[in-house]
Amino acid sequence: MADKDIRPLIAGNWKMNGLKQVSRGLARDVAERARTSRLACDVAICPPATLLSVVAEAIEGSPVALGGQDCHPEPAGAHTGDTSAEMLADIGCRYVIVGHSERRADHGETDAMVRKKAAAAHRAKLIAIVCIGETLAERDAGNTIAVVTRQLAGSVPENACAANTVIAYEPVWAIGTGRTATAAQIAEVHAKIRADGPAGVRILYGGSANAKNARDILAVPHVNGALVGGASLKADEFWTIVESCR
Ligand code: PGA
């Protein structure tokens, strides 16, 4: 499938942000905009686990989809503090982010663990948003392509396809830093993911995407949307990014 035939996805990753009242308002605001416009992309919100039901209710009946930020590989059991893919599906999720660099760094998640989580997502009929990306040290050492190639091969389960998987390229040094990768840097990595990844899979860019740079990022070859952190916490800014898909 040619990239022009791939419907982009703009996914908001709220990370560990948000209390009930404000978050309900933000989700309702995004849902209302989505209801009343002709969308040129899919839109998802991935709130922290405590807000999943609040956001599920706020976006009900709108085109906005719900996503989790992580899942455990097992469907249920003695895993205090964890959430399974089945639980996410049960509460109304369509997506789950797995292998975000913050989880790889904070919780020591390896490619093998991420792959199990993505497989769990598939088992629960969720779309796994599998995150990969190099650190600044890896880029400076000239290892970017080697690192993302290894992460892609190690983190994506064998049965992954365009219908059940999204790949998010997020250079670690660009996340939350205000330092966006250049078009050439994004293009190089996305071309590699397009060549090696599942056929027709959506490839998102993430890392300081915002209302100002979204149009340029989305114009880079093989960029099929964005995973948006900080800028997804403001409805106006997030919506400008959604509208940049036109
Ligand atoms: P950022 O985060 O947009 O705040 O850089 C992106 C992400 O980590 O998904």
Short mmCIF file of C-alpha atoms and ligand atoms in Angstrom, two decimals:
data_model
loop_
_atom_site.label_atom_id
_atom_site.label_comp_id
_atom_site.label_asym_id
_atom_site.label_seq_id
_atom_site.Cartn_x
_atom_site.Cartn_y
_atom_site.Cartn_z
CA MET A 1 0.00 0.00 0.00
CA ALA A 2 1.32 3.43 -0.89
CA ASP A 3 1.73 5.90 1.96
CA LYS A 4 -0.84 8.24 0.43
CA ASP A 5 -3.46 5.52 0.91
CA ILE A 6 -2.65 5.10 4.60
CA ARG A 7 -4.98 6.98 6.93
CA PRO A 8 -2.83 8.89 9.42
CA LEU A 9 -3.20 8.59 13.18
CA ILE A 10 -2.72 11.40 15.66
CA ALA A 11 -2.45 9.95 19.15
CA GLY A 12 -2.20 12.03 22.32
CA ASN A 13 -0.03 10.49 25.03
CA TRP A 14 -0.99 12.26 28.24
CA LYS A 15 1.69 10.37 30.20
CA MET A 16 1.32 10.78 33.99
CA ASN A 17 -0.72 13.96 33.74
CA GLY A 18 -4.26 14.84 34.60
CA LEU A 19 -6.81 14.86 37.37
CA LYS A 20 -10.45 14.03 36.76
CA GLN A 21 -12.14 17.35 36.31
CA VAL A 22 -9.75 19.09 33.95
CA SER A 23 -9.13 15.90 31.99
CA ARG A 24 -12.84 15.30 31.47
CA GLY A 25 -13.09 18.81 30.03
CA LEU A 26 -10.10 18.31 27.76
CA ALA A 27 -11.42 14.99 26.43
CA ARG A 28 -14.90 16.43 25.89
CA ASP A 29 -13.41 19.38 24.05
CA VAL A 30 -11.43 17.13 21.68
CA ALA A 31 -14.42 14.81 21.19
CA GLU A 32 -16.70 17.73 20.33
CA ARG A 33 -14.25 19.03 17.72
CA ALA A 34 -13.95 15.54 16.26
CA ARG A 35 -17.74 15.16 16.10
CA THR A 36 -18.20 18.39 14.21
CA SER A 37 -15.36 18.23 11.68
CA ARG A 38 -14.52 16.08 8.73
CA LEU A 39 -11.45 14.24 9.96
CA ALA A 40 -8.58 13.43 7.62
CA CYS A 41 -7.00 11.13 10.20
CA ASP A 42 -7.79 8.82 13.09
CA VAL A 43 -7.54 10.41 16.52
CA ALA A 44 -6.76 8.72 19.82
CA ILE A 45 -6.23 9.80 23.40
CA CYS A 46 -4.07 7.71 25.73
CA PRO A 47 -4.68 8.95 29.28
CA PRO A 48 -3.19 7.51 32.46
CA ALA A 49 -4.97 4.38 33.72
CA THR A 50 -6.85 6.30 36.43
CA LEU A 51 -8.57 8.40 33.76
CA LEU A 52 -9.48 5.69 31.26
CA SER A 53 -13.11 5.46 32.35
CA VAL A 54 -13.46 9.24 32.63
CA VAL A 55 -12.12 9.74 29.10
CA ALA A 56 -14.09 6.75 27.75
CA GLU A 57 -17.28 8.44 28.92
CA ALA A 58 -16.25 11.87 27.62
CA ILE A 59 -15.50 10.64 24.08
CA GLU A 60 -18.41 8.21 23.81
CA GLY A 61 -20.17 8.45 20.44
CA SER A 62 -17.35 10.54 18.94
CA PRO A 63 -14.71 9.38 16.44
CA VAL A 64 -12.00 9.73 19.10
CA ALA A 65 -10.54 6.39 20.20
CA LEU A 66 -9.17 5.47 23.60
CA GLY A 67 -5.72 4.03 24.26
CA GLY A 68 -3.73 2.76 27.22
CA GLN A 69 -0.10 3.69 27.86
CA ASP A 70 1.17 0.21 28.72
CA CYS A 71 -0.09 -3.32 29.33
CA HIS A 72 1.14 -6.42 31.11
CA PRO A 73 1.90 -9.48 28.93
CA GLU A 74 -0.45 -11.70 30.97
CA PRO A 75 -4.26 -11.45 30.78
CA ALA A 76 -4.72 -11.56 34.60
CA GLY A 77 -2.97 -12.68 37.75
CA ALA A 78 -0.74 -11.69 40.65
CA HIS A 79 0.89 -8.58 39.20
CA THR A 80 0.28 -5.75 41.62
CA GLY A 81 -0.06 -2.38 39.99
CA ASP A 82 -0.22 -3.66 36.43
CA THR A 83 -3.02 -3.50 33.87
CA SER A 84 -3.68 -6.19 31.27
CA ALA A 85 -4.54 -5.67 27.63
CA GLU A 86 -7.84 -7.44 28.28
CA MET A 87 -8.67 -4.88 30.99
CA LEU A 88 -7.89 -2.06 28.57
CA ALA A 89 -10.11 -3.60 25.91
CA ASP A 90 -12.84 -4.11 28.51
CA ILE A 91 -12.88 -0.42 29.40
CA GLY A 92 -13.15 0.59 25.76
CA CYS A 93 -9.59 0.95 24.47
CA ARG A 94 -8.75 0.41 20.84
CA TYR A 95 -5.02 1.11 21.22
CA VAL A 96 -2.24 0.57 23.69
CA ILE A 97 1.23 2.13 23.61
CA VAL A 98 3.98 -0.40 24.35
CA GLY A 99 7.71 0.10 24.75
CA HIS A 100 7.65 3.86 25.19
CA SER A 101 11.20 5.03 25.89
CA GLU A 102 10.13 6.29 29.31
CA ARG A 103 9.01 2.77 30.21
CA ARG A 104 12.14 1.27 28.71
CA ALA A 105 14.20 3.69 30.85
CA ASP A 106 12.09 3.81 34.05
CA HIS A 107 11.13 0.13 34.17
CA GLY A 108 13.97 -1.56 32.31
CA GLU A 109 11.71 -2.85 29.56
CA THR A 110 13.65 -4.81 26.96
CA ASP A 111 12.72 -5.47 23.34
CA ALA A 112 11.66 -8.99 24.32
CA MET A 113 9.29 -7.64 26.99
CA VAL A 114 7.87 -5.07 24.61
CA ARG A 115 7.25 -7.78 22.07
CA LYS A 116 5.31 -9.83 24.64
CA LYS A 117 3.24 -6.78 25.51
CA ALA A 118 2.45 -6.15 21.84
CA ALA A 119 1.45 -9.80 21.46
CA ALA A 120 -0.81 -9.41 24.52
CA ALA A 121 -2.39 -6.37 22.89
CA HIS A 122 -3.09 -8.39 19.76
CA ARG A 123 -4.58 -11.24 21.80
CA ALA A 124 -6.98 -8.68 23.33
CA LYS A 125 -7.79 -7.30 19.84
CA LEU A 126 -6.05 -4.01 20.57
CA ILE A 127 -3.84 -2.12 18.17
CA ALA A 128 -0.32 -1.98 19.62
CA ILE A 129 1.56 1.29 19.19
CA VAL A 130 5.13 0.00 19.42
CA CYS A 131 7.67 2.72 20.24
CA ILE A 132 11.28 2.66 19.15
CA GLY A 133 13.99 5.31 19.00
CA GLU A 134 17.64 6.02 19.70
CA THR A 135 19.22 7.96 22.54
CA LEU A 136 21.41 10.98 21.86
CA ALA A 137 24.55 8.94 22.64
CA GLU A 138 23.46 6.31 20.13
CA ARG A 139 22.82 8.96 17.48
CA ASP A 140 26.11 10.71 18.16
CA ALA A 141 27.91 7.38 17.81
CA GLY A 142 26.35 6.92 14.37
CA ASN A 143 24.24 3.97 15.55
CA THR A 144 20.73 5.29 14.91
CA ILE A 145 19.79 2.92 12.10
CA ALA A 146 21.37 -0.07 13.84
CA VAL A 147 19.45 0.69 17.05
CA VAL A 148 16.04 1.19 15.46
CA THR A 149 16.55 -1.86 13.25
CA ARG A 150 17.34 -3.97 16.31
CA GLN A 151 14.39 -2.54 18.28
CA LEU A 152 12.01 -3.09 15.38
CA ALA A 153 13.09 -6.69 14.91
CA GLY A 154 13.01 -7.38 18.66
CA SER A 155 9.86 -5.51 19.71
CA VAL A 156 7.38 -6.35 16.97
CA PRO A 157 5.69 -9.77 17.14
CA GLU A 158 5.66 -12.02 14.11
CA ASN A 159 1.93 -11.74 13.46
CA ALA A 160 2.11 -7.92 13.39
CA CYS A 161 0.33 -6.34 10.45
CA ALA A 162 -1.07 -2.97 9.44
CA ALA A 163 -4.42 -3.77 11.11
CA ASN A 164 -3.04 -4.58 14.56
CA THR A 165 0.17 -2.57 14.84
CA VAL A 166 1.44 1.00 14.60
CA ILE A 167 5.12 1.84 14.86
CA ALA A 168 6.11 5.10 16.56
CA TYR A 169 9.60 6.43 15.90
CA GLU A 170 10.50 8.59 18.87
CA PRO A 171 14.12 9.73 19.15
CA VAL A 172 14.67 9.78 22.92
CA TRP A 173 16.54 13.10 22.73
CA ALA A 174 13.53 14.76 21.09
CA ILE A 175 10.95 13.68 23.67
CA GLY A 176 9.80 16.53 25.89
CA THR A 177 12.89 18.56 25.05
CA GLY A 178 11.49 20.95 22.45
CA ARG A 179 14.17 19.59 20.13
CA THR A 180 12.48 18.05 17.13
CA ALA A 181 14.32 15.76 14.74
CA THR A 182 15.00 17.33 11.35
CA ALA A 183 13.01 16.27 8.30
CA ALA A 184 16.09 14.46 6.96
CA GLN A 185 16.61 12.57 10.22
CA ILE A 186 12.94 11.54 10.35
CA ALA A 187 12.93 10.58 6.67
CA GLU A 188 15.96 8.32 7.03
CA VAL A 189 14.52 6.33 9.93
CA HIS A 190 10.97 6.16 8.57
CA ALA A 191 12.26 4.83 5.24
CA LYS A 192 14.07 2.07 7.11
CA ILE A 193 10.96 1.20 9.13
CA ARG A 194 8.87 1.21 5.95
CA ALA A 195 11.35 -1.21 4.36
CA ASP A 196 11.68 -3.55 7.36
CA GLY A 197 8.33 -3.23 9.15
CA PRO A 198 5.02 -4.97 8.47
CA ALA A 199 3.54 -4.05 5.05
CA GLY A 200 1.41 -0.92 5.09
CA VAL A 201 1.90 -0.31 8.82
CA ARG A 202 1.34 3.23 10.08
CA ILE A 203 4.59 4.88 11.14
CA LEU A 204 4.19 7.78 13.56
CA TYR A 205 6.79 10.35 14.53
CA GLY A 206 7.00 11.43 18.17
CA GLY A 207 9.22 13.88 19.99
CA SER A 208 8.27 17.53 20.59
CA ALA A 209 5.64 17.52 17.85
CA ASN A 210 3.51 20.64 18.25
CA ALA A 211 1.05 22.92 16.49
CA LYS A 212 3.86 24.82 14.76
CA ASN A 213 5.93 21.94 13.38
CA ALA A 214 3.20 19.35 12.75
CA ARG A 215 2.57 20.21 9.12
CA ASP A 216 6.26 19.94 8.23
CA ILE A 217 6.66 16.66 10.11
CA LEU A 218 3.57 15.14 8.52
CA ALA A 219 4.90 16.06 5.07
CA VAL A 220 8.03 13.91 5.52
CA PRO A 221 7.89 10.74 3.41
CA HIS A 222 6.58 7.66 5.28
CA VAL A 223 5.27 9.71 8.20
CA ASN A 224 1.70 8.53 8.81
CA GLY A 225 0.86 10.57 11.87
CA ALA A 226 2.23 11.61 15.22
CA LEU A 227 2.45 10.48 18.82
CA VAL A 228 2.03 13.70 20.74
CA GLY A 229 3.01 14.19 24.38
CA GLY A 230 3.05 17.68 25.87
CA ALA A 231 1.09 19.28 23.05
CA SER A 232 -1.80 16.82 23.55
CA LEU A 233 -2.60 18.38 26.93
CA LYS A 234 -4.06 21.51 25.34
CA ALA A 235 -7.12 21.07 23.14
CA ASP A 236 -6.28 23.95 20.78
CA GLU A 237 -2.74 22.77 20.19
CA PHE A 238 -3.69 19.11 19.83
CA TRP A 239 -6.47 20.01 17.43
CA THR A 240 -4.13 22.09 15.26
CA ILE A 241 -1.97 18.97 14.91
CA VAL A 242 -5.03 16.88 13.96
CA GLU A 243 -5.99 19.50 11.39
CA SER A 244 -2.45 19.45 9.98
CA CYS A 245 -3.24 16.06 8.45
CA ARG A 246 -5.17 17.76 5.64
P1 PGA B 1 6.50 14.97 23.60
O1 PGA B 1 6.33 13.41 23.92
O2 PGA B 1 5.56 15.28 22.46
O3 PGA B 1 6.14 15.66 24.86
O4 PGA B 1 7.93 15.16 23.20
C1 PGA B 1 6.10 12.49 22.88
C2 PGA B 1 6.03 11.11 23.45
O5 PGA B 1 6.82 10.78 24.35
O6 PGA B 1 5.18 10.29 23.05
#
